[in-house]
PDB file of C-alpha atoms in Angstrom:
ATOM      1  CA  UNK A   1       0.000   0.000   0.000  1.00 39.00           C
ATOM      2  CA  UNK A   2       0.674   3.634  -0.922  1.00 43.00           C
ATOM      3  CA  UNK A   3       1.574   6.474   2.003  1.00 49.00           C
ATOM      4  CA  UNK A   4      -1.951   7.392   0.905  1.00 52.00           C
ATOM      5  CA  UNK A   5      -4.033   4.023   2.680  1.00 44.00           C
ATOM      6  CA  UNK A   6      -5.152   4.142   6.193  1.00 43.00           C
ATOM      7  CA  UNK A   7      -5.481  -0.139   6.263  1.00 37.00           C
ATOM      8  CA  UNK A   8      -1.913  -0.105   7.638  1.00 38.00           C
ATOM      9  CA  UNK A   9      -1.194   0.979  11.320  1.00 35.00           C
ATOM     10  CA  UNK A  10       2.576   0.493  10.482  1.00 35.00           C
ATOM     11  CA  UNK A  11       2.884   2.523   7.538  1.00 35.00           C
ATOM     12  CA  UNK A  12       6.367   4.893   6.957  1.00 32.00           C
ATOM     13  CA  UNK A  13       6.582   6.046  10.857  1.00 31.00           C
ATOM     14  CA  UNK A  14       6.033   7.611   9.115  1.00 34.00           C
ATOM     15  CA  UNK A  15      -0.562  15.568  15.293  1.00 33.00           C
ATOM     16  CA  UNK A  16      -2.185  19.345  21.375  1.00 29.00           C
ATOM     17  CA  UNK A  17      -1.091  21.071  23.989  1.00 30.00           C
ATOM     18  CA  UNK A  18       2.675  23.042  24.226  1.00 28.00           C
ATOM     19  CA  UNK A  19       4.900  22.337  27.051  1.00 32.00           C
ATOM     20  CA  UNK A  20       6.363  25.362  28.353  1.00 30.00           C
ATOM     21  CA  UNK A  21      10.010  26.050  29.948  1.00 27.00           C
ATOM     22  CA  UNK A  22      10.119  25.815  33.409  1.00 31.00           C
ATOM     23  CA  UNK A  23      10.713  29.036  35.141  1.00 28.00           C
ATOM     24  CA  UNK A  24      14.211  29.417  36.884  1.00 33.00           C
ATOM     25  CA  UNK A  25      15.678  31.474  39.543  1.00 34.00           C
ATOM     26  CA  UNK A  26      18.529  32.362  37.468  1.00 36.00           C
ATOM     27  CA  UNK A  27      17.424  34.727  34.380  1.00 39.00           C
ATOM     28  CA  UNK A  28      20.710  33.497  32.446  1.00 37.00           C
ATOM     29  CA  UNK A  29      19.716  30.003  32.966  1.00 38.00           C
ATOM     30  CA  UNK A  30      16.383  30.351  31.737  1.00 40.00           C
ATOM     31  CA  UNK A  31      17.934  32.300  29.065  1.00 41.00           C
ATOM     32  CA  UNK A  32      20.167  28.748  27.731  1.00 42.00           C
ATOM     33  CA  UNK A  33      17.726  26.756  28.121  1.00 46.00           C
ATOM     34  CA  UNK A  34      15.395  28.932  26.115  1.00 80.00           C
ATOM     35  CA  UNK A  35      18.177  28.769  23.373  1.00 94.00           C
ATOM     36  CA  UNK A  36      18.429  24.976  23.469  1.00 95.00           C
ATOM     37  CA  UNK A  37      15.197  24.085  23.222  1.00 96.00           C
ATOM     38  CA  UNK A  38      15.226  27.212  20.064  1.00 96.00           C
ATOM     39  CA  UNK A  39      17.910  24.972  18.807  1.00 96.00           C
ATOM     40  CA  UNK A  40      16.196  21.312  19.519  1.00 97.00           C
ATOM     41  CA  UNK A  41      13.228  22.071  17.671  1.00 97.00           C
ATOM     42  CA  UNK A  42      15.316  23.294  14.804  1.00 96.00           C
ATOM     43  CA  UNK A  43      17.133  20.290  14.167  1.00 97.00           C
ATOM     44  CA  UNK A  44      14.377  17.363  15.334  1.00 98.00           C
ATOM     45  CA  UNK A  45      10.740  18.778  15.794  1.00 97.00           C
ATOM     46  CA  UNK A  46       7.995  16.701  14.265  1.00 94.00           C
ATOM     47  CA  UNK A  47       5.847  19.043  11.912  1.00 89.00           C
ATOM     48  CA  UNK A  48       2.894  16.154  12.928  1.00 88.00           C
ATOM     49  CA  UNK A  49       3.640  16.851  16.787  1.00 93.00           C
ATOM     50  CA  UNK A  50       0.713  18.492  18.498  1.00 91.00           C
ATOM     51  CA  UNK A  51       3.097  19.615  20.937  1.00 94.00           C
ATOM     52  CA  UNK A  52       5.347  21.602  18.293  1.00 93.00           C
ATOM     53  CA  UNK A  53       4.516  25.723  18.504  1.00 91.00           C
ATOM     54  CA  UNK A  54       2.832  26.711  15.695  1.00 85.00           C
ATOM     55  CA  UNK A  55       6.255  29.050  14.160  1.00 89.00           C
ATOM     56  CA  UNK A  56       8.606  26.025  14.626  1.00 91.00           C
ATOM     57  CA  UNK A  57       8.486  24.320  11.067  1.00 86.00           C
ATOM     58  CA  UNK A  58       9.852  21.299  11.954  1.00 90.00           C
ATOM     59  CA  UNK A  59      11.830  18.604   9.603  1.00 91.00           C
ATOM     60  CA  UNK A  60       9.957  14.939   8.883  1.00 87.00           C
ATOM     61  CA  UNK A  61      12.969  12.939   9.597  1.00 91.00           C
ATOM     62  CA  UNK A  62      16.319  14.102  11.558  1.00 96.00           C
ATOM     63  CA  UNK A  63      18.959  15.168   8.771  1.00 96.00           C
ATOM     64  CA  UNK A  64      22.307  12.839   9.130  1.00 96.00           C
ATOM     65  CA  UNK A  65      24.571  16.368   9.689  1.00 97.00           C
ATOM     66  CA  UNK A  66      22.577  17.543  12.056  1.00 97.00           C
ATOM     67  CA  UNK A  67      21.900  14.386  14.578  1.00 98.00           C
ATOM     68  CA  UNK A  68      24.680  14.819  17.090  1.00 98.00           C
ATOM     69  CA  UNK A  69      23.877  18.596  17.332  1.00 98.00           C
ATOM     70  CA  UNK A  70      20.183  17.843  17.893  1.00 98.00           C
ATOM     71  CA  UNK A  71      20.771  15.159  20.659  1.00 98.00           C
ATOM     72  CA  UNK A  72      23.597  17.814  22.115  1.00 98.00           C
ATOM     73  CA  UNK A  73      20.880  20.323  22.729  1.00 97.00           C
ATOM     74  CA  UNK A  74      17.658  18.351  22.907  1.00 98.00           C
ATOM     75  CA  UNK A  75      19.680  16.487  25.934  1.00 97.00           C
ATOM     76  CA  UNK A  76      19.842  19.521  27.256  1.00 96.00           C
ATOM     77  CA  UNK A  77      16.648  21.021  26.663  1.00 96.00           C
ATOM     78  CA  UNK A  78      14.709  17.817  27.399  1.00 96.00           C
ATOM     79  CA  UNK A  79      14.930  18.492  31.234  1.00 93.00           C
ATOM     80  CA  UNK A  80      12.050  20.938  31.100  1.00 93.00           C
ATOM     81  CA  UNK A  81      10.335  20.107  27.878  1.00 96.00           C
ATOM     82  CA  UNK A  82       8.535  17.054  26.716  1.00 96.00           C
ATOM     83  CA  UNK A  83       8.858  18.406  23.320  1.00 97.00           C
ATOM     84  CA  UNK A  84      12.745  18.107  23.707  1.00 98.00           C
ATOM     85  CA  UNK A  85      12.412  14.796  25.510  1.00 98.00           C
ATOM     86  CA  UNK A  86      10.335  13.728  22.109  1.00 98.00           C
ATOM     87  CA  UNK A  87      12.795  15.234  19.601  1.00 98.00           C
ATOM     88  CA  UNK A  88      15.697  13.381  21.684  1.00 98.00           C
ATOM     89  CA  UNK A  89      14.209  10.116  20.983  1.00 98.00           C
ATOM     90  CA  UNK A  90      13.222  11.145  17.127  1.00 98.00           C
ATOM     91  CA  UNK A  91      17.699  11.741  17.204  1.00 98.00           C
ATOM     92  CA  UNK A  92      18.452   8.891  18.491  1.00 98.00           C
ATOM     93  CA  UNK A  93      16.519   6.640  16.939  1.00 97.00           C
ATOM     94  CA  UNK A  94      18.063   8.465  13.028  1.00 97.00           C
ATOM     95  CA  UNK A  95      21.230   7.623  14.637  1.00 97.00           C
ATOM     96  CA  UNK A  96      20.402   3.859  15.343  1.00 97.00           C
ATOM     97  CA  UNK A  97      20.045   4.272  19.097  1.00 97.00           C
ATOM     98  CA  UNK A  98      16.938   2.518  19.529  1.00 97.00           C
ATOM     99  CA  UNK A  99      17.325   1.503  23.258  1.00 97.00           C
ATOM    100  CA  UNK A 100      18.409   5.299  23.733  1.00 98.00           C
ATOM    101  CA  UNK A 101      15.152   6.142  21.967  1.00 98.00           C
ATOM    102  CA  UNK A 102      12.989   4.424  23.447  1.00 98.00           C
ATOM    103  CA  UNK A 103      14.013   5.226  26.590  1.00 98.00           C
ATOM    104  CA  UNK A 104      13.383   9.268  25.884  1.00 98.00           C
ATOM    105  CA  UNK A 105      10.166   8.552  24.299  1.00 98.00           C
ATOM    106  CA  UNK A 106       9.029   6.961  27.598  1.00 98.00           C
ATOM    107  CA  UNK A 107      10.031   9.502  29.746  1.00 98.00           C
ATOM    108  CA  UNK A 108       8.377  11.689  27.423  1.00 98.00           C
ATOM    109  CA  UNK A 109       5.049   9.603  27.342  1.00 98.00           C
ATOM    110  CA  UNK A 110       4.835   9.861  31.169  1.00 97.00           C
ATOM    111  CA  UNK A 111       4.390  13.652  30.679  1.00 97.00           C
ATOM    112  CA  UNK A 112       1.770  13.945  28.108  1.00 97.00           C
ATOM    113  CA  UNK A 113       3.399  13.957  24.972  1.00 98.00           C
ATOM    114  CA  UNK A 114       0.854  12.269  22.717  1.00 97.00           C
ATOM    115  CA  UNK A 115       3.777  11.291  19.725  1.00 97.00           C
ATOM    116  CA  UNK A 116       6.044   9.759  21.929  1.00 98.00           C
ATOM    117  CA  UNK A 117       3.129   7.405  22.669  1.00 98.00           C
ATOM    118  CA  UNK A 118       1.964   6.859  19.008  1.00 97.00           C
ATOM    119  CA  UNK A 119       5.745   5.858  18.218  1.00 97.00           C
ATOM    120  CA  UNK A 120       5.911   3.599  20.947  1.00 98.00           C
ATOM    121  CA  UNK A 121       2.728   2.097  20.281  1.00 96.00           C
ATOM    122  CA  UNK A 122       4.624   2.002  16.703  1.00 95.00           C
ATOM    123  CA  UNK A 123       7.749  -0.150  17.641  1.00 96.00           C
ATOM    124  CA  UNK A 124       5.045  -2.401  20.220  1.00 95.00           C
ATOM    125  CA  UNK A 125       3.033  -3.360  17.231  1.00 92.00           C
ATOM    126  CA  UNK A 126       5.858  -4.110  15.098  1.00 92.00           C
ATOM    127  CA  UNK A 127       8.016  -5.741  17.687  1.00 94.00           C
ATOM    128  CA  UNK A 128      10.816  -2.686  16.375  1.00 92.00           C
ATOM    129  CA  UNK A 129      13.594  -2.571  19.856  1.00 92.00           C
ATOM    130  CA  UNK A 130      10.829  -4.366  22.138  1.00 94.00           C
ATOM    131  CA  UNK A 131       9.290  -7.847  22.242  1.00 95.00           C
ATOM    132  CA  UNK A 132       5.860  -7.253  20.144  1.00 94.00           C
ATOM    133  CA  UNK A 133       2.740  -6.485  22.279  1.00 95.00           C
ATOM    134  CA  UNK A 134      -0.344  -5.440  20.046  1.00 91.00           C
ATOM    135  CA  UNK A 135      -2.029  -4.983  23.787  1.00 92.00           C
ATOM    136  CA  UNK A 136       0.593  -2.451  24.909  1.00 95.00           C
ATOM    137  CA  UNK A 137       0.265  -0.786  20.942  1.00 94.00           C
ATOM    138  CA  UNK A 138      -3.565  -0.678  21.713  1.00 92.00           C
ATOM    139  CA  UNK A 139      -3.278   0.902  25.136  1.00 94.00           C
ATOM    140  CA  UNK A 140      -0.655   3.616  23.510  1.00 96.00           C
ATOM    141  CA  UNK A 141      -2.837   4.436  20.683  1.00 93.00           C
ATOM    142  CA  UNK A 142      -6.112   5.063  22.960  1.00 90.00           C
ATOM    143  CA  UNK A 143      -4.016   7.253  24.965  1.00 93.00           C
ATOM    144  CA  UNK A 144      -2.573   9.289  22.130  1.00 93.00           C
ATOM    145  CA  UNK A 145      -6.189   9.465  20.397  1.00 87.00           C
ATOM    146  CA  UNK A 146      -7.978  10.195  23.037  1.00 86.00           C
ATOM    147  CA  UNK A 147      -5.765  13.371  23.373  1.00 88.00           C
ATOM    148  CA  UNK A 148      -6.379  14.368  20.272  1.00 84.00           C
ATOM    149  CA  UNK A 149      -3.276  13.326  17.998  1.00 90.00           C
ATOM    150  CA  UNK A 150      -4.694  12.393  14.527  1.00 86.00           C
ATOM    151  CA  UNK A 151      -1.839   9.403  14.036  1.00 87.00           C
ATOM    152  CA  UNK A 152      -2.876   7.886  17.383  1.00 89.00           C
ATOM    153  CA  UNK A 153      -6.601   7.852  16.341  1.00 84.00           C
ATOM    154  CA  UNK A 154      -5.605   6.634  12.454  1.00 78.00           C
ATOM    155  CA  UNK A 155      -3.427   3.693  14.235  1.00 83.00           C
ATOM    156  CA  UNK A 156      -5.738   2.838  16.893  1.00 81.00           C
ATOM    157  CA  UNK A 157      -8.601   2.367  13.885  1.00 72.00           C
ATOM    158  CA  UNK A 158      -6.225  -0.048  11.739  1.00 72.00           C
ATOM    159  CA  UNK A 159      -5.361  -1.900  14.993  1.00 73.00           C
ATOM    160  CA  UNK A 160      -9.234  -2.609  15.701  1.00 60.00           C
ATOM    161  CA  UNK A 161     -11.252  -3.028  18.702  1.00 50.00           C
ATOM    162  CA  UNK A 162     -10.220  -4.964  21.452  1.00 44.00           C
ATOM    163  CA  UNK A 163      -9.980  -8.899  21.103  1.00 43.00           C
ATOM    164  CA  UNK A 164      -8.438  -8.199  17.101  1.00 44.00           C
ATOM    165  CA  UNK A 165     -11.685  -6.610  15.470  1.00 45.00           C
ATOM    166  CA  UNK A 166     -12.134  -5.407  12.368  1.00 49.00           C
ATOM    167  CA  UNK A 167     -10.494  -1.870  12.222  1.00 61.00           C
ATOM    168  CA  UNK A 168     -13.497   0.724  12.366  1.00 75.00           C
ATOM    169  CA  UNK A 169     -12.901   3.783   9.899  1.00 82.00           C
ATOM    170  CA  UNK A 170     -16.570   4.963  11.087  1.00 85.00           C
ATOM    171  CA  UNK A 171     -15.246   5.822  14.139  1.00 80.00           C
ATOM    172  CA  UNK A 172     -11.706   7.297  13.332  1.00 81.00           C
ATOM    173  CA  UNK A 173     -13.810  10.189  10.821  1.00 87.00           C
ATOM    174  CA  UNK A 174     -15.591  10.540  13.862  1.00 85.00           C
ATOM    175  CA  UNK A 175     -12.571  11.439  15.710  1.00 81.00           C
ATOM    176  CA  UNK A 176     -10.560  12.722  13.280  1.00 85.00           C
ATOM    177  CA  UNK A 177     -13.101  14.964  12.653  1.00 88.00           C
ATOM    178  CA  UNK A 178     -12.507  16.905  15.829  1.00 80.00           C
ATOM    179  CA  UNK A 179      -9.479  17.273  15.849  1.00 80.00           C
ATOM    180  CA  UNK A 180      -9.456  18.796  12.486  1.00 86.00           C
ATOM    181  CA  UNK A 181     -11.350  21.523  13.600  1.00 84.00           C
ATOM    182  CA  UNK A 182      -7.498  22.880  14.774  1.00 79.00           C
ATOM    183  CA  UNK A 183      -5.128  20.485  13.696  1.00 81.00           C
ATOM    184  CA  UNK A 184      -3.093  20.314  10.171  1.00 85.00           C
ATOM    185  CA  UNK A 185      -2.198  16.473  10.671  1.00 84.00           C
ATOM    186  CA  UNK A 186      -6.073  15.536  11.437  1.00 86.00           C
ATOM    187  CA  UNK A 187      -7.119  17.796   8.478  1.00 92.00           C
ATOM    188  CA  UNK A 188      -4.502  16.020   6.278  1.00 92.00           C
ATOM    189  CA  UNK A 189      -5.863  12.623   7.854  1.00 89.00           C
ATOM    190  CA  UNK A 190      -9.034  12.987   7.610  1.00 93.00           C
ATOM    191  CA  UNK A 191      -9.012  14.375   3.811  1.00 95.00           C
ATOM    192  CA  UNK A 192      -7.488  11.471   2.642  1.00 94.00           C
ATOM    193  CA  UNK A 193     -10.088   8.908   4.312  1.00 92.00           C
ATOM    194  CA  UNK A 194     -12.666  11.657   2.230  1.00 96.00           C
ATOM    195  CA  UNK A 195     -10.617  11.206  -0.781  1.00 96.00           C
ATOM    196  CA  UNK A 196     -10.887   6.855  -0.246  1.00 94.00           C
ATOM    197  CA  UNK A 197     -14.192   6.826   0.761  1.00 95.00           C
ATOM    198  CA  UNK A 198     -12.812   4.926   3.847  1.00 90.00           C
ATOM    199  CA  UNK A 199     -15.217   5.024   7.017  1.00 89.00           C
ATOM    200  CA  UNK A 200     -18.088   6.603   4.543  1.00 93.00           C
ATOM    201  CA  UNK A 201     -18.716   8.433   1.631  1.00 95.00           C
ATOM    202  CA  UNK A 202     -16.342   9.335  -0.922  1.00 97.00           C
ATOM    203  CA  UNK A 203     -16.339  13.199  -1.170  1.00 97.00           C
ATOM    204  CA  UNK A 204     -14.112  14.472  -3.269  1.00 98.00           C
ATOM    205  CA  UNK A 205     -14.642  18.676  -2.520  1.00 97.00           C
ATOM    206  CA  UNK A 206     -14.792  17.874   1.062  1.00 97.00           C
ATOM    207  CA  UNK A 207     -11.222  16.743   0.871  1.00 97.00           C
ATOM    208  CA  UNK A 208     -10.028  18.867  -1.207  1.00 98.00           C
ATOM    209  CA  UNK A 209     -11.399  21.878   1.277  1.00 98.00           C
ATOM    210  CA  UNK A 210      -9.486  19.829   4.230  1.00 97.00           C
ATOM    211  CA  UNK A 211      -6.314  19.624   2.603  1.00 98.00           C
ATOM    212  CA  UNK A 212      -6.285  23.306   1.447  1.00 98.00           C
ATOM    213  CA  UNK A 213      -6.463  24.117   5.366  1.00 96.00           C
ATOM    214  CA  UNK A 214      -3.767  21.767   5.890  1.00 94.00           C
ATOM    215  CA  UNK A 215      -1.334  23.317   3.024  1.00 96.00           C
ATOM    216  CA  UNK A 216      -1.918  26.787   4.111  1.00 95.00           C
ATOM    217  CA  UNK A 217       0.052  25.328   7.193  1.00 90.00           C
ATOM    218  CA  UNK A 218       2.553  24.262   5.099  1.00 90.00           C
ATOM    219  CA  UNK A 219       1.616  20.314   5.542  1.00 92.00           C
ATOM    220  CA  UNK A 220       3.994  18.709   3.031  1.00 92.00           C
ATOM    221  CA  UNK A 221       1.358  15.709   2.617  1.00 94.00           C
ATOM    222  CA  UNK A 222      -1.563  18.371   2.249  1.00 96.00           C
ATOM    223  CA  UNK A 223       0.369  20.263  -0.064  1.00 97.00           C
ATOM    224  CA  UNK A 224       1.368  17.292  -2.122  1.00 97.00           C
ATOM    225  CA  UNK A 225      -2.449  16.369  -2.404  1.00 98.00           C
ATOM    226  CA  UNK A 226      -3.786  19.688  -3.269  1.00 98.00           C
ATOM    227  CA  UNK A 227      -1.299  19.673  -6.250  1.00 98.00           C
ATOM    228  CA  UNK A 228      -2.489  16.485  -7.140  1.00 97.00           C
ATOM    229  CA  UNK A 229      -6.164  17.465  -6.892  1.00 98.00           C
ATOM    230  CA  UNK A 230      -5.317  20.839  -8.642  1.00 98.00           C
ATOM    231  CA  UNK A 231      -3.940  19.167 -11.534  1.00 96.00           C
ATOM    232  CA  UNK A 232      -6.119  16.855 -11.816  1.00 96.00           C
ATOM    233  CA  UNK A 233      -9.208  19.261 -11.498  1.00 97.00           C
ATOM    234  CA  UNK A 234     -10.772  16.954  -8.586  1.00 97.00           C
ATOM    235  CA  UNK A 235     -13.306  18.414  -6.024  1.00 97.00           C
ATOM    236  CA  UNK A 236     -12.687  21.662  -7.746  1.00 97.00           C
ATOM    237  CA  UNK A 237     -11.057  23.414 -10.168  1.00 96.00           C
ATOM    238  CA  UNK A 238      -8.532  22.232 -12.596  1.00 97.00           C
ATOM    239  CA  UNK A 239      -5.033  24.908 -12.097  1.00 97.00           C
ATOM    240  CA  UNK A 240      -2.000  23.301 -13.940  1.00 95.00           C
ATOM    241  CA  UNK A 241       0.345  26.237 -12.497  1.00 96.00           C
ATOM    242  CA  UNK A 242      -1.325  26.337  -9.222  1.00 97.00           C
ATOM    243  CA  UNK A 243      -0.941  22.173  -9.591  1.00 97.00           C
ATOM    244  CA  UNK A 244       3.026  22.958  -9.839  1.00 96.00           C
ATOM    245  CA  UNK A 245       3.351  25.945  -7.226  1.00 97.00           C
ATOM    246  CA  UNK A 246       1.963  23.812  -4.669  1.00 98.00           C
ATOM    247  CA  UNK A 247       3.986  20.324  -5.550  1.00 97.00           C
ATOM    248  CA  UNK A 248       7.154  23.032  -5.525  1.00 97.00           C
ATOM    249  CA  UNK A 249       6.384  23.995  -2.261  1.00 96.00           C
ATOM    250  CA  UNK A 250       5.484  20.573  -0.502  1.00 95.00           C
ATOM    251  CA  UNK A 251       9.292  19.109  -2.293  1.00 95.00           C
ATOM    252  CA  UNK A 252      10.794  21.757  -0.653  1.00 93.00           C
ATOM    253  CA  UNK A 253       9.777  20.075   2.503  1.00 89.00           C
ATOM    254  CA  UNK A 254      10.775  17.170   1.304  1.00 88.00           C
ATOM    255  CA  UNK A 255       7.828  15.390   0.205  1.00 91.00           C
ATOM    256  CA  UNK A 256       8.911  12.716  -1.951  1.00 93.00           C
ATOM    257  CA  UNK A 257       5.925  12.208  -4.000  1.00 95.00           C
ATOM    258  CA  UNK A 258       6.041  15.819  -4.960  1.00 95.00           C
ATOM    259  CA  UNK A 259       9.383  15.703  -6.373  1.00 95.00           C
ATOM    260  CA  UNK A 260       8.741  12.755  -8.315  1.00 93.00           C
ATOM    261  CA  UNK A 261       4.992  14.642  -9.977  1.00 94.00           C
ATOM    262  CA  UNK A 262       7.644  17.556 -10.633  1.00 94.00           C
ATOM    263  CA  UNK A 263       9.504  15.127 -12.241  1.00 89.00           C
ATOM    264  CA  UNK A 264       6.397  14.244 -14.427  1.00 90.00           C
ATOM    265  CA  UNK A 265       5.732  17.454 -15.275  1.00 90.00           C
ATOM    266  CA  UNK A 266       9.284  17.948 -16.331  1.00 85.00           C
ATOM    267  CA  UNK A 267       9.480  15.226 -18.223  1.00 80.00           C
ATOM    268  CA  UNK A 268       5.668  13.963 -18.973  1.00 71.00           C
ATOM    269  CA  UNK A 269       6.823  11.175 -21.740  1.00 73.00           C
ATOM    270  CA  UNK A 270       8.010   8.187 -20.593  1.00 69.00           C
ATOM    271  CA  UNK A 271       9.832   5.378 -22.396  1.00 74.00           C
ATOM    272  CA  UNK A 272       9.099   1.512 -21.988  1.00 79.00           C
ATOM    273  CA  UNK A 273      11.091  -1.566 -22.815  1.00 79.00           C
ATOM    274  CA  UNK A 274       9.178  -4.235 -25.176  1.00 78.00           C
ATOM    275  CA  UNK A 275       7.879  -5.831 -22.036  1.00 83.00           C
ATOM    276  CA  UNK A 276       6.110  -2.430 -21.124  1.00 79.00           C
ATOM    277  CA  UNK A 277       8.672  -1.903 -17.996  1.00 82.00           C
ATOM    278  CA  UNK A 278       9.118   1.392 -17.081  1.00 70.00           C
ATOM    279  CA  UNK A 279      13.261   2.405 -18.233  1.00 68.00           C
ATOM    280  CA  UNK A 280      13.199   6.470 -18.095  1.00 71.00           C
ATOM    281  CA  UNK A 281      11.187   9.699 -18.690  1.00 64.00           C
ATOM    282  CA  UNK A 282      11.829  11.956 -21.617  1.00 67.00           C
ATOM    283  CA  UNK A 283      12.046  15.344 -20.907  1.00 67.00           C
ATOM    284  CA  UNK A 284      11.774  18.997 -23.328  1.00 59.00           C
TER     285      UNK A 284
END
């Protein structure tokens, strides 16, 4: 299955509350700290995190150059943030320390943070750094959804009720739903189960409106989706340049279906060996 499909709970690990800095005699201290956690979300903050601040743009995966400056200052901030206490776990784990990361995203699931709990729920299910436990995955999942964060309610409907029932896509619109009404991951979520028809109607223009709220947060999924829609004239009009502007800006934050429909558009003819395989795109 495609990013696109909600049927898979374990799908690319691949959003509401902010945790603020404790307050500090010292006025210098507070200061640094202020200036690590600045730097932490920089370098590691998940742009699906409920927790992130709305002005932090965030990065979908820890960049190789930056890891052992993010874990540096995340360390650091992660004493009075569960946003930095997240973010340590998302360096670690792009620098292979799984028991290092899953030992921040605990202590950061203990105070609130609703992502920490949907990526432990993540390695539980999977059996990723810790003996496989769909019950513990379950219990993680409620907790994250019933917060609020869209992935948590997404994962806990592709997990299924309790005793392995069917998922129940019904009831994740239902929840995803509300938490749309604020939050760029939901919207993003919840557009594409509109796009499917998954959990109810297919509704075309009803997606398309959620993932237009989404982009204008600079969602790199949304964005990718609304150039897709926008070229292909679905639940709305058809906008070949708007189609391009907004697949331009969603590769820019490295969405990797975007570059490749850039790609396309660069190069729409493509050539095929005798057998019909794809071998390269011709470009003008």
């Amino acid at each position: 299955m495609t990013k696109r499909s909600h049927a898979n709970v374990f799908a690319a690990i691949g959003c509401v509350a902010v945790s603020a800095i404790a307050i500090v005699a010292a006025p210098r201290v507070a200061l640094a700290q202020s200036a690590d956690l600045v730097l932490c979300d920089r370098l590691a903050a998940d742009p699906a995190d409920p927790d992130k601040p709305a002005d932090v743009k965030g990065t979908p995966e820890v960049m190789a150059p930056d890891i052992a400056t993010a874990i540096k200052f995340c360390k650091i901030a992660s004493g009075s943030s569960r946003r930095a206490l997240y973010q340590l776990g998302r360096a670690y784990a792009a620098n292979h320390q799984m028991p290092e990361a899953i030992a921040a995203w605990r202590k950061a699931a203990d105070k609130g943070s609703t992502s920490a709990m949907v990526e432990l729920g993540v390695l539980y299910g999977t059996g990723a750094g810790v003996a496989r436990d769909e019950a513990q995955a379950r219990k993680l999942f409620e907790r994250a959804a019933q917060a609020g964060n869209p992935r948590g309610v997404s994962n806990l409907a592709a997990l299924g009720g309790s005793g392995g029932a069917s998922p129940d896509p019904a009831r994740a619109r239902e929840l995803l739903a509300k938490a749309a009404e604020t939050n760029a991951e939901a919207q993003y979520q919840l557009g594409l189960m509109l796009a499917e028809g998954t959990g109810g109607a297919q509704d075309d223009s009803g997606a398309r409106a959620l993932f237009e709220k989404a982009a204008a947060q600079n969602h790199p999924g949304a964005l990718e989706r609304m150039g897709a829609f926008t070229q292909e004239g679905r639940g709305g009009p058809k906008d070949a340049a708007a189609a391009k502007a907004y697949y331009e800006r969603a590769a820019a934050l490295g969405d990797e279906d975007a570059k490749k429909a850039l790609k396309r558009i660069e190069c729409p003819y493509v050539i095929k060996d005798k057998r019909g395989n794809f071998v390269t795109n011709l470009c003008f």
